[in-house]
Amino acid sequence: MAANIPRVKMATVEPDVRNKNFDVFLKGYTKEEAMEEASRCLGCKVPKCKEGCPIHNNIPEFLAAAKEGDFAKAYELICEKSNLSEICGTVCPHEDQCEGHCVRGVKSEPLAIGSLERFVSQWAREQGLTKIKVKAPTGKKIACIGAGPATLACADVLLSEGHEVVIFEEKEYIGGVLAWGIPSYRLGRDVIEDKVKALKEAGAKFVLGKRVTDVAALAKEYDAVFLGVGATVPSKMGIPGEDLKGVYPASEFLSKINLAPVEEDGRRHFDGCGKRILVVGGGNVAMDAARDAVRLPQAEKVYIVYRRTEAEMPACTEELEHAKEEGIEFMTLRNPVEFKGENGKLTQVVCAVMELGEPDASGRRRPLETEGRITLDVDTAVLALGFNNDREISQNTEGLEADKWGCFIVDDKGRTSIPNVYAGGDAVTGAATVVKAMQAGITAAKSISEQLR
Ligand SMILES: Cc1cc2nc3c(=O)[nH]c(=O)nc-3n(C[C@H](O)[C@H](O)[C@H](O)COP(=O)(O)OP(=O)(O)OC[C@H]3O[C@@H](n4cnc5c(N)ncnc54)[C@H](O)[C@@H]3O)c2cc1C
């Protein structure tokens, strides 16, 4: 094995500075740093990084090009499988994917593949290489429902094939979770805006504020329909006091903050949040909610409560570390059993003290409630417990099949049970990741084009 060369560190903003604003805090590599980091690649005969990438990006050749400073080639290689590399390079859970499989990581730190993808995509944006090249018009018209990453990726391919694309989105903004969920200190809003600009320049039409409830009529009017409606229904705890003022599902809490303008003090504001905030959950959504909360000017104390231990937390290690650095207190082996209030407003949370039992179906040790209780004085609680699928479209559209969780049933080409209706992303898999949504959007777009040809 080659010498144990440490990873090239990326410049970051100090925790006690960044926890007071919403600016991107990972500063990104310089050209020189990117080349140096890429040169740490061992050039494995069997590239595990590629296996670990959900879309099997050609990472070894990408790294070889980046090492030589040939960023145009590196970008081209990434674009073979991805059309949201500027987003995936930033938000993919790399430690579980490519970087988690990097052989360099066995004895030292894995290659910073995500940071390199992010650098190369940023470089490509600066060079104007991210425009969508459009073929001659085919005269075919496709309706996409929802404007999250699944649809953005799908629309990109459809437009490049020369089809007309109309995107119907129930909200007044574009991006789905990228806009309301992933905070701007993790994913700069300029990245999303640039992607939307490229799609619009390629001819995409967005119809905002339009909730689609049935696709039968659209399937007749359009040559094909793509359903990228995500998984947007928040899970509940089902405990007393959940309807008190001050208790929010994570989606509402994050939207209120992430869609608010940045004020003169550099922060986004949300007056509906109090001073002492408790976030329930151990996943990345909980980390985002807590990190948003800590950035509010009124925040005095932010807790994350989780029913298992830190070792079982589904959040990425990096996210968890960032949250801790920013001053969030973790309370593990605790689970809320009651929200208490005065005059209809939350004042306290009673948590059960938990212990771990035998492993459950997920392979993680099952959390068991003991008789122990602790009470915390809080005025805001955020429930980050996961999301479910909305059944409205499948229930209203005759012949459109969904499974028992409300996920649309598709084949490996993204085709639903209605011949010209396709689906992909969280709407099919349940809550998952951006890269998987993108892949599903690309797959569906390719099979739509095949069908229309
Ligand atoms: C807070 C948070 C943080 C996350 N962080 C990460 C991360 O760091 N990395 C990662 O890989 N993944 C992350 N994820 C998961 C990831 O964002 C999702 O898997 C991904 O956005 C799914 O894309 P999608 O296009 O399928 O759905 P969505 O992004 O949910 O988009 C669906 C869109 O459809 C619209 N819509 C829904 N119903 C209708 C309708 N009937 N009519 C019209 N429009 C409709 C919605 O308003 C929305 O805009 C995160 C999720 C959350 C909630």
Short mmCIF file of C-alpha atoms and ligand atoms in Angstrom, two decimals:
data_model
loop_
_atom_site.label_atom_id
_atom_site.label_comp_id
_atom_site.label_asym_id
_atom_site.label_seq_id
_atom_site.Cartn_x
_atom_site.Cartn_y
_atom_site.Cartn_z
CA MET A 1 0.00 0.00 0.00
CA ALA A 2 1.19 3.52 -0.85
CA ALA A 3 2.29 5.98 1.82
CA ASN A 4 -0.34 7.18 4.24
CA ILE A 5 -0.84 10.67 2.78
CA PRO A 6 -3.47 12.67 4.67
CA ARG A 7 -6.56 14.03 2.93
CA VAL A 8 -6.32 17.62 1.68
CA LYS A 9 -8.47 19.52 4.15
CA MET A 10 -11.12 21.85 2.82
CA ALA A 11 -11.31 25.33 4.31
CA THR A 12 -14.39 25.72 6.52
CA VAL A 13 -15.95 28.54 8.51
CA GLU A 14 -15.46 28.19 12.28
CA PRO A 15 -18.47 26.68 14.11
CA ASP A 16 -19.12 29.69 16.35
CA VAL A 17 -19.18 31.96 13.29
CA ARG A 18 -21.17 29.74 10.95
CA ASN A 19 -23.85 28.95 13.54
CA LYS A 20 -24.95 32.56 13.27
CA ASN A 21 -25.57 32.70 9.54
CA PHE A 22 -26.90 30.67 6.63
CA ASP A 23 -23.92 30.96 4.26
CA VAL A 24 -22.23 27.89 2.75
CA PHE A 25 -19.60 26.95 5.33
CA LEU A 26 -17.49 24.42 3.37
CA LYS A 27 -15.38 26.65 1.20
CA GLY A 28 -14.43 24.11 -1.50
CA TYR A 29 -11.04 23.20 -2.95
CA THR A 30 -8.76 25.37 -5.03
CA LYS A 31 -7.49 23.90 -8.33
CA GLU A 32 -4.19 22.96 -6.73
CA GLU A 33 -5.86 21.35 -3.73
CA ALA A 34 -8.18 19.38 -6.01
CA MET A 35 -5.27 18.05 -8.06
CA GLU A 36 -3.33 17.15 -4.93
CA GLU A 37 -6.30 15.34 -3.38
CA ALA A 38 -7.04 13.44 -6.61
CA SER A 39 -3.42 12.29 -6.71
CA ARG A 40 -4.04 10.30 -3.51
CA CYS A 41 -6.04 7.79 -5.58
CA LEU A 42 -4.40 4.37 -5.44
CA GLY A 43 -5.67 3.42 -8.91
CA CYS A 44 -7.13 0.13 -7.64
CA LYS A 45 -7.56 -2.65 -10.23
CA VAL A 46 -11.04 -3.30 -8.89
CA PRO A 47 -12.37 0.19 -8.12
CA LYS A 48 -14.55 -0.24 -5.05
CA CYS A 49 -15.50 3.45 -5.13
CA LYS A 50 -17.38 2.87 -8.38
CA GLU A 51 -19.21 -0.10 -6.86
CA GLY A 52 -20.17 2.04 -3.87
CA CYS A 53 -21.65 4.81 -6.01
CA PRO A 54 -25.39 4.20 -6.48
CA ILE A 55 -25.10 5.20 -10.16
CA HIS A 56 -21.64 3.62 -10.67
CA ASN A 57 -19.99 6.84 -11.78
CA ASN A 58 -16.66 6.31 -13.52
CA ILE A 59 -14.80 7.58 -10.46
CA PRO A 60 -11.33 6.15 -11.24
CA GLU A 61 -11.09 7.93 -14.60
CA PHE A 62 -12.67 11.04 -13.11
CA LEU A 63 -9.96 11.09 -10.44
CA ALA A 64 -7.23 10.46 -13.03
CA ALA A 65 -8.42 13.45 -15.08
CA ALA A 66 -8.72 15.66 -11.99
CA LYS A 67 -5.21 14.67 -10.92
CA GLU A 68 -3.90 15.99 -14.28
CA GLY A 69 -5.92 19.19 -13.91
CA ASP A 70 -8.08 18.17 -16.88
CA PHE A 71 -11.30 19.30 -15.22
CA ALA A 72 -13.22 19.47 -18.52
CA LYS A 73 -12.63 15.75 -19.02
CA ALA A 74 -13.41 15.03 -15.37
CA TYR A 75 -16.73 16.88 -15.75
CA GLU A 76 -17.55 15.04 -18.97
CA LEU A 77 -16.95 11.70 -17.24
CA ILE A 78 -19.26 12.56 -14.36
CA CYS A 79 -21.94 13.76 -16.81
CA GLU A 80 -22.08 10.30 -18.41
CA LYS A 81 -24.27 9.14 -15.53
CA SER A 82 -25.31 12.31 -13.73
CA ASN A 83 -27.03 15.54 -14.64
CA LEU A 84 -27.13 16.95 -11.10
CA SER A 85 -23.44 16.57 -10.25
CA GLU A 86 -23.27 20.09 -8.81
CA ILE A 87 -25.89 18.99 -6.27
CA CYS A 88 -24.80 15.38 -5.69
CA GLY A 89 -21.17 16.45 -5.17
CA THR A 90 -22.41 18.49 -2.24
CA VAL A 91 -25.25 16.52 -0.65
CA CYS A 92 -24.68 12.81 -1.40
CA PRO A 93 -23.94 10.77 1.74
CA HIS A 94 -20.47 9.99 0.35
CA GLU A 95 -19.28 8.27 3.51
CA ASP A 96 -21.86 5.53 2.91
CA GLN A 97 -21.30 5.43 -0.84
CA CYS A 98 -18.12 5.98 -2.92
CA GLU A 99 -15.93 7.18 -0.06
CA GLY A 100 -17.16 4.42 2.22
CA HIS A 101 -15.78 1.90 -0.29
CA CYS A 102 -12.47 3.67 -1.08
CA VAL A 103 -9.53 1.34 -0.38
CA ARG A 104 -7.44 4.30 0.81
CA GLY A 105 -9.94 4.53 3.65
CA VAL A 106 -9.02 1.11 5.04
CA LYS A 107 -5.82 2.38 6.64
CA SER A 108 -6.26 6.14 6.42
CA GLU A 109 -8.80 8.67 5.17
CA PRO A 110 -10.65 7.84 1.95
CA LEU A 111 -10.32 10.06 -1.11
CA ALA A 112 -12.54 13.16 -0.80
CA ILE A 113 -14.52 12.09 -3.88
CA GLY A 114 -17.54 14.22 -3.02
CA SER A 115 -15.48 17.36 -2.52
CA LEU A 116 -13.73 16.70 -5.84
CA GLU A 117 -17.03 16.24 -7.68
CA ARG A 118 -18.21 19.45 -6.09
CA PHE A 119 -15.05 21.29 -7.17
CA VAL A 120 -15.24 20.01 -10.75
CA SER A 121 -18.95 20.88 -11.10
CA GLN A 122 -18.36 24.35 -9.69
CA TRP A 123 -15.49 24.79 -12.15
CA ALA A 124 -17.78 23.64 -15.00
CA ARG A 125 -20.48 26.14 -13.93
CA GLU A 126 -17.89 28.93 -13.98
CA GLN A 127 -16.79 27.88 -17.48
CA GLY A 128 -20.39 27.87 -18.75
CA LEU A 129 -20.27 24.13 -19.45
CA THR A 130 -23.52 23.27 -17.69
CA LYS A 131 -25.88 24.39 -20.45
CA ILE A 132 -28.24 21.70 -21.75
CA LYS A 133 -27.64 20.85 -25.41
CA VAL A 134 -31.00 20.45 -27.13
CA LYS A 135 -31.70 18.30 -30.23
CA ALA A 136 -34.16 19.30 -32.96
CA PRO A 137 -37.80 19.50 -31.72
CA THR A 138 -39.69 16.21 -31.82
CA GLY A 139 -43.13 17.78 -31.40
CA LYS A 140 -43.76 15.50 -28.38
CA LYS A 141 -44.98 16.99 -25.12
CA ILE A 142 -44.37 15.59 -21.65
CA ALA A 143 -45.92 16.66 -18.35
CA CYS A 144 -43.81 16.28 -15.20
CA ILE A 145 -45.53 16.50 -11.82
CA GLY A 146 -43.45 17.90 -8.95
CA ALA A 147 -40.30 19.99 -9.33
CA GLY A 148 -37.86 18.07 -7.11
CA PRO A 149 -34.60 16.44 -8.21
CA ALA A 150 -36.35 13.43 -9.84
CA THR A 151 -38.22 15.74 -12.19
CA LEU A 152 -35.29 18.12 -12.75
CA ALA A 153 -33.13 15.18 -13.85
CA CYS A 154 -35.94 13.73 -15.99
CA ALA A 155 -36.66 17.10 -17.63
CA ASP A 156 -32.97 17.61 -18.42
CA VAL A 157 -32.86 14.40 -20.51
CA LEU A 158 -36.26 14.99 -22.14
CA LEU A 159 -35.33 18.53 -23.19
CA SER A 160 -31.99 17.42 -24.58
CA GLU A 161 -33.87 14.88 -26.72
CA GLY A 162 -35.89 17.73 -28.21
CA HIS A 163 -39.17 17.14 -26.37
CA GLU A 164 -41.35 19.86 -24.92
CA VAL A 165 -41.56 19.70 -21.10
CA VAL A 166 -44.16 21.27 -18.82
CA ILE A 167 -43.57 20.92 -15.07
CA PHE A 168 -46.52 21.24 -12.65
CA GLU A 169 -45.50 22.04 -9.08
CA GLU A 170 -47.89 22.59 -6.18
CA LYS A 171 -45.58 24.99 -4.37
CA GLU A 172 -44.63 28.48 -5.53
CA TYR A 173 -40.95 27.52 -5.80
CA ILE A 174 -38.82 24.99 -7.68
CA GLY A 175 -36.53 22.31 -6.22
CA GLY A 176 -38.64 20.19 -3.86
CA VAL A 177 -36.58 19.14 -0.83
CA LEU A 178 -33.51 20.87 -2.30
CA ALA A 179 -35.28 24.18 -1.71
CA TRP A 180 -37.32 23.70 1.46
CA GLY A 181 -35.38 20.96 3.21
CA ILE A 182 -31.65 21.11 2.59
CA PRO A 183 -30.40 24.29 4.27
CA SER A 184 -28.46 26.91 2.32
CA TYR A 185 -25.31 26.48 4.45
CA ARG A 186 -25.13 22.93 3.03
CA LEU A 187 -26.35 23.57 -0.52
CA GLY A 188 -25.91 27.11 -1.86
CA ARG A 189 -29.07 28.46 -3.49
CA ASP A 190 -27.04 29.63 -6.49
CA VAL A 191 -26.48 25.95 -7.37
CA ILE A 192 -30.23 25.26 -7.56
CA GLU A 193 -30.89 28.54 -9.38
CA ASP A 194 -28.26 27.74 -12.03
CA LYS A 195 -29.83 24.34 -12.70
CA VAL A 196 -33.30 25.86 -13.03
CA LYS A 197 -31.91 28.55 -15.33
CA ALA A 198 -30.32 25.91 -17.57
CA LEU A 199 -33.62 23.99 -17.75
CA LYS A 200 -35.58 27.15 -18.57
CA GLU A 201 -33.07 28.12 -21.24
CA ALA A 202 -33.51 24.66 -22.75
CA GLY A 203 -37.25 25.33 -22.92
CA ALA A 204 -38.72 23.91 -19.69
CA LYS A 205 -42.00 25.53 -18.68
CA PHE A 206 -42.86 25.62 -14.98
CA VAL A 207 -46.47 25.93 -13.82
CA LEU A 208 -46.15 26.80 -10.13
CA GLY A 209 -48.88 26.68 -7.48
CA LYS A 210 -50.62 23.84 -9.32
CA ARG A 211 -51.39 20.70 -7.32
CA VAL A 212 -52.19 17.74 -9.52
CA THR A 213 -54.71 15.34 -7.98
CA ASP A 214 -55.38 12.94 -10.86
CA VAL A 215 -53.28 12.18 -13.94
CA ALA A 216 -55.90 10.69 -16.27
CA ALA A 217 -56.57 13.98 -18.07
CA LEU A 218 -52.85 14.83 -18.35
CA ALA A 219 -52.11 11.36 -19.73
CA LYS A 220 -54.59 12.07 -22.56
CA GLU A 221 -53.41 15.61 -23.23
CA TYR A 222 -49.66 14.84 -23.15
CA ASP A 223 -47.62 12.17 -24.92
CA ALA A 224 -46.26 11.04 -21.55
CA VAL A 225 -46.45 11.97 -17.86
CA PHE A 226 -43.69 11.68 -15.24
CA LEU A 227 -44.68 11.55 -11.57
CA GLY A 228 -41.93 12.97 -9.34
CA VAL A 229 -44.10 13.97 -6.40
CA GLY A 230 -41.75 12.78 -3.63
CA ALA A 231 -42.74 11.52 -0.18
CA THR A 232 -44.10 14.55 1.58
CA VAL A 233 -46.40 13.40 4.39
CA PRO A 234 -44.63 13.68 7.78
CA SER A 235 -44.85 10.81 10.29
CA LYS A 236 -46.38 11.56 13.66
CA MET A 237 -45.53 10.31 17.15
CA GLY A 238 -49.11 9.68 18.26
CA ILE A 239 -48.52 10.93 21.81
CA PRO A 240 -50.51 13.41 23.95
CA GLY A 241 -49.95 17.08 23.26
CA GLU A 242 -48.71 16.67 19.68
CA ASP A 243 -51.20 19.28 18.48
CA LEU A 244 -50.00 21.99 20.91
CA LYS A 245 -48.80 25.24 19.41
CA GLY A 246 -45.02 25.05 19.16
CA VAL A 247 -44.88 21.40 18.01
CA TYR A 248 -43.90 21.22 14.32
CA PRO A 249 -43.30 18.50 11.78
CA ALA A 250 -39.74 18.96 10.44
CA SER A 251 -41.05 19.79 6.96
CA GLU A 252 -43.01 22.80 8.23
CA PHE A 253 -40.20 23.97 10.53
CA LEU A 254 -37.52 23.67 7.85
CA SER A 255 -39.69 25.29 5.16
CA LYS A 256 -40.50 28.26 7.38
CA ILE A 257 -36.78 28.87 7.90
CA ASN A 258 -35.17 27.76 4.64
CA LEU A 259 -37.62 29.67 2.45
CA ALA A 260 -37.40 32.87 4.53
CA PRO A 261 -35.19 35.64 3.14
CA VAL A 262 -31.75 36.23 4.64
CA GLU A 263 -32.05 39.37 6.77
CA GLU A 264 -29.47 42.09 7.32
CA ASP A 265 -27.98 40.16 10.26
CA GLY A 266 -27.11 37.32 7.84
CA ARG A 267 -29.74 35.05 9.35
CA ARG A 268 -33.10 33.72 8.27
CA HIS A 269 -35.83 34.43 10.83
CA PHE A 270 -38.81 32.42 12.08
CA ASP A 271 -40.84 34.10 14.81
CA GLY A 272 -42.93 30.97 15.34
CA CYS A 273 -39.91 29.32 16.95
CA GLY A 274 -39.11 29.84 20.64
CA LYS A 275 -35.86 29.96 22.59
CA ARG A 276 -35.56 26.38 23.80
CA ILE A 277 -35.92 23.90 20.98
CA LEU A 278 -36.06 20.14 21.05
CA VAL A 279 -35.66 18.14 17.85
CA VAL A 280 -36.82 14.51 17.90
CA GLY A 281 -34.98 12.04 15.63
CA GLY A 282 -31.49 10.85 14.72
CA GLY A 283 -31.37 11.19 10.95
CA ASN A 284 -30.06 13.88 8.64
CA VAL A 285 -33.40 15.69 8.69
CA ALA A 286 -33.10 16.03 12.49
CA MET A 287 -29.57 17.41 12.07
CA ASP A 288 -30.79 19.97 9.53
CA ALA A 289 -33.68 21.05 11.76
CA ALA A 290 -31.41 21.44 14.80
CA ARG A 291 -28.76 23.29 12.82
CA ASP A 292 -31.41 25.63 11.41
CA ALA A 293 -32.79 26.20 14.92
CA VAL A 294 -29.40 27.05 16.40
CA ARG A 295 -28.95 29.73 13.71
CA LEU A 296 -32.11 31.61 14.70
CA PRO A 297 -31.39 34.80 16.65
CA GLN A 298 -33.71 33.83 19.54
CA ALA A 299 -32.29 30.31 20.03
CA GLU A 300 -30.80 29.78 23.50
CA LYS A 301 -30.74 25.98 23.71
CA VAL A 302 -31.18 23.30 21.06
CA TYR A 303 -31.47 19.60 21.91
CA ILE A 304 -31.63 16.53 19.74
CA VAL A 305 -33.37 13.62 21.46
CA TYR A 306 -32.98 10.15 20.05
CA ARG A 307 -34.33 6.88 21.36
CA ARG A 308 -31.24 4.77 20.66
CA THR A 309 -27.55 5.65 21.19
CA GLU A 310 -25.32 7.72 18.95
CA ALA A 311 -23.88 4.54 17.40
CA GLU A 312 -27.31 3.69 15.91
CA MET A 313 -28.07 7.18 14.62
CA PRO A 314 -28.82 7.07 10.89
CA ALA A 315 -27.37 10.56 10.31
CA CYS A 316 -24.02 10.81 8.50
CA THR A 317 -21.08 11.10 10.90
CA GLU A 318 -20.07 14.37 9.27
CA GLU A 319 -23.53 15.90 9.80
CA LEU A 320 -23.54 14.74 13.39
CA GLU A 321 -20.12 16.25 14.05
CA HIS A 322 -21.12 19.53 12.44
CA ALA A 323 -24.24 19.68 14.60
CA LYS A 324 -22.23 19.07 17.77
CA GLU A 325 -19.61 21.65 16.81
CA GLU A 326 -22.37 24.20 16.34
CA GLY A 327 -23.52 23.81 19.94
CA ILE A 328 -26.41 21.33 19.74
CA GLU A 329 -26.82 19.07 22.75
CA PHE A 330 -27.47 15.39 22.06
CA MET A 331 -29.68 13.45 24.47
CA THR A 332 -29.64 9.79 23.50
CA LEU A 333 -31.71 6.92 24.94
CA ARG A 334 -34.57 9.37 25.46
CA ASN A 335 -37.94 9.35 23.73
CA PRO A 336 -40.80 11.86 24.16
CA VAL A 337 -43.95 10.33 25.62
CA GLU A 338 -45.91 13.53 26.23
CA PHE A 339 -45.89 17.18 25.23
CA LYS A 340 -47.27 19.43 27.99
CA GLY A 341 -48.53 22.94 27.55
CA GLU A 342 -50.24 25.98 29.05
CA ASN A 343 -52.98 27.88 27.20
CA GLY A 344 -52.55 25.55 24.22
CA LYS A 345 -48.84 26.29 23.89
CA LEU A 346 -45.95 23.86 24.44
CA THR A 347 -44.00 24.37 27.68
CA GLN A 348 -42.51 20.97 28.51
CA VAL A 349 -41.63 17.60 27.02
CA VAL A 350 -41.69 14.43 29.09
CA CYS A 351 -39.20 11.87 27.80
CA ALA A 352 -38.98 8.20 28.67
CA VAL A 353 -35.53 6.89 29.53
CA MET A 354 -34.78 4.10 27.07
CA GLU A 355 -32.44 1.14 26.97
CA LEU A 356 -31.32 -1.09 24.12
CA GLY A 357 -32.65 -4.61 23.64
CA GLU A 358 -32.02 -7.23 20.97
CA PRO A 359 -31.50 -6.19 17.31
CA ASP A 360 -34.72 -5.56 15.34
CA ALA A 361 -35.47 -6.06 11.62
CA SER A 362 -33.21 -3.09 10.74
CA GLY A 363 -30.29 -4.86 12.45
CA ARG A 364 -30.07 -2.10 15.05
CA ARG A 365 -30.69 -2.83 18.72
CA ARG A 366 -34.33 -2.24 19.60
CA PRO A 367 -35.04 0.73 21.93
CA LEU A 368 -37.00 -0.36 25.03
CA GLU A 369 -38.86 2.04 27.28
CA THR A 370 -38.01 1.94 31.01
CA GLU A 371 -40.09 3.46 33.78
CA GLY A 372 -37.65 6.37 34.10
CA ARG A 373 -38.87 9.81 33.00
CA ILE A 374 -37.22 13.20 32.56
CA THR A 375 -38.94 16.51 31.88
CA LEU A 376 -37.41 19.29 29.81
CA ASP A 377 -38.60 22.89 29.65
CA VAL A 378 -38.93 23.71 25.96
CA ASP A 379 -41.18 25.99 23.94
CA THR A 380 -40.61 24.42 20.51
CA ALA A 381 -40.46 20.79 19.42
CA VAL A 382 -39.63 19.58 15.92
CA LEU A 383 -40.56 16.05 14.85
CA ALA A 384 -38.06 14.61 12.36
CA LEU A 385 -39.47 11.09 12.22
CA GLY A 386 -39.57 10.39 8.49
CA PHE A 387 -41.98 10.90 5.60
CA ASN A 388 -44.72 8.89 3.95
CA ASN A 389 -46.19 8.90 0.48
CA ASP A 390 -49.29 10.86 -0.43
CA ARG A 391 -52.01 8.60 -1.85
CA GLU A 392 -54.18 11.25 -3.49
CA ILE A 393 -53.01 10.74 -7.09
CA SER A 394 -53.04 6.93 -6.95
CA GLN A 395 -56.48 6.90 -5.33
CA ASN A 396 -57.97 9.33 -7.87
CA THR A 397 -56.42 7.86 -11.01
CA GLU A 398 -58.09 4.71 -12.25
CA GLY A 399 -55.61 1.93 -13.01
CA LEU A 400 -52.60 3.61 -11.40
CA GLU A 401 -51.12 1.04 -9.04
CA ALA A 402 -49.42 1.83 -5.75
CA ASP A 403 -48.17 -0.47 -2.98
CA LYS A 404 -49.43 -0.57 0.60
CA TRP A 405 -47.22 2.39 1.54
CA GLY A 406 -48.65 4.47 -1.29
CA CYS A 407 -45.49 4.24 -3.47
CA PHE A 408 -46.20 4.04 -7.21
CA ILE A 409 -45.32 0.62 -8.60
CA VAL A 410 -42.94 0.83 -11.58
CA ASP A 411 -40.83 -1.56 -13.65
CA ASP A 412 -37.08 -1.13 -14.21
CA LYS A 413 -37.78 1.52 -16.86
CA GLY A 414 -39.89 3.65 -14.53
CA ARG A 415 -43.19 2.62 -16.23
CA THR A 416 -46.28 2.58 -14.03
CA SER A 417 -49.39 0.46 -14.66
CA ILE A 418 -50.69 3.13 -17.09
CA PRO A 419 -48.87 2.87 -20.46
CA ASN A 420 -47.66 6.46 -20.89
CA VAL A 421 -47.33 7.33 -17.19
CA TYR A 422 -43.91 7.03 -15.53
CA ALA A 423 -42.74 7.68 -11.98
CA GLY A 424 -39.51 7.95 -10.01
CA GLY A 425 -37.75 9.27 -6.95
CA ASP A 426 -39.18 9.22 -3.42
CA ALA A 427 -42.67 8.75 -4.93
CA VAL A 428 -41.56 5.23 -5.87
CA THR A 429 -38.92 4.30 -3.26
CA GLY A 430 -40.22 6.18 -0.24
CA ALA A 431 -37.91 8.79 1.33
CA ALA A 432 -34.41 8.13 -0.06
CA THR A 433 -31.63 10.27 -1.54
CA VAL A 434 -31.07 12.88 -4.25
CA VAL A 435 -28.82 10.61 -6.30
CA LYS A 436 -31.46 7.86 -6.37
CA ALA A 437 -34.17 10.34 -7.35
CA MET A 438 -31.93 11.68 -10.11
CA GLN A 439 -31.17 8.20 -11.40
CA ALA A 440 -34.88 7.34 -11.50
CA GLY A 441 -35.65 10.56 -13.36
CA ILE A 442 -32.96 9.84 -15.97
CA THR A 443 -34.11 6.22 -16.39
CA ALA A 444 -37.75 7.28 -16.89
CA ALA A 445 -36.77 10.02 -19.36
CA LYS A 446 -34.74 7.58 -21.44
CA SER A 447 -37.60 5.10 -21.62
CA ILE A 448 -40.12 7.86 -22.42
CA SER A 449 -37.89 8.91 -25.34
CA GLU A 450 -37.58 5.30 -26.45
CA GLN A 451 -41.36 4.87 -26.33
CA LEU A 452 -42.02 8.11 -28.21
CA ARG A 453 -39.51 7.26 -30.89
C1 LIG B 1 -34.57 17.91 5.29
C2 LIG B 1 -34.06 16.90 4.31
C3 LIG B 1 -32.72 16.84 4.05
C4 LIG B 1 -32.23 15.93 3.11
N1 LIG B 1 -30.90 15.89 2.87
C5 LIG B 1 -30.41 15.06 1.92
C6 LIG B 1 -29.04 15.04 1.61
O1 LIG B 1 -28.24 15.76 2.20
N2 LIG B 1 -28.61 14.20 0.63
C7 LIG B 1 -29.46 13.40 -0.07
O2 LIG B 1 -29.04 12.69 -0.96
N3 LIG B 1 -30.78 13.37 0.23
C8 LIG B 1 -31.28 14.19 1.20
N4 LIG B 1 -32.62 14.18 1.48
C9 LIG B 1 -33.50 13.31 0.70
C10 LIG B 1 -33.73 13.92 -0.70
O3 LIG B 1 -33.86 15.30 -0.61
C11 LIG B 1 -34.93 13.29 -1.38
O4 LIG B 1 -34.69 11.89 -1.47
C12 LIG B 1 -35.14 13.86 -2.78
O5 LIG B 1 -35.39 15.25 -2.72
C13 LIG B 1 -36.30 13.17 -3.50
O6 LIG B 1 -36.53 13.82 -4.71
P1 LIG B 1 -37.96 13.80 -5.41
O7 LIG B 1 -37.83 14.63 -6.63
O8 LIG B 1 -38.38 12.39 -5.55
O9 LIG B 1 -38.96 14.46 -4.36
P2 LIG B 1 -39.04 15.90 -3.71
O10 LIG B 1 -37.72 16.53 -3.56
O11 LIG B 1 -39.85 15.71 -2.47
O12 LIG B 1 -39.89 16.74 -4.75
C14 LIG B 1 -41.24 16.46 -4.98
C15 LIG B 1 -41.92 17.71 -5.47
O13 LIG B 1 -43.26 17.38 -5.88
C16 LIG B 1 -44.16 18.38 -5.43
N5 LIG B 1 -45.48 17.75 -5.35
C17 LIG B 1 -45.88 16.78 -4.50
N6 LIG B 1 -47.14 16.42 -4.77
C18 LIG B 1 -47.56 17.17 -5.82
C19 LIG B 1 -48.75 17.23 -6.56
N7 LIG B 1 -49.78 16.43 -6.29
N8 LIG B 1 -48.85 18.13 -7.57
C20 LIG B 1 -47.80 18.95 -7.88
N9 LIG B 1 -46.63 18.92 -7.20
C21 LIG B 1 -46.49 18.03 -6.19
C22 LIG B 1 -43.57 18.78 -4.09
O14 LIG B 1 -44.05 20.07 -3.70
C23 LIG B 1 -42.09 18.78 -4.40
O15 LIG B 1 -41.65 20.02 -4.91
C24 LIG B 1 -33.12 15.06 2.44
C25 LIG B 1 -34.49 15.08 2.74
C26 LIG B 1 -34.95 16.00 3.66
C27 LIG B 1 -36.43 16.03 3.97
#
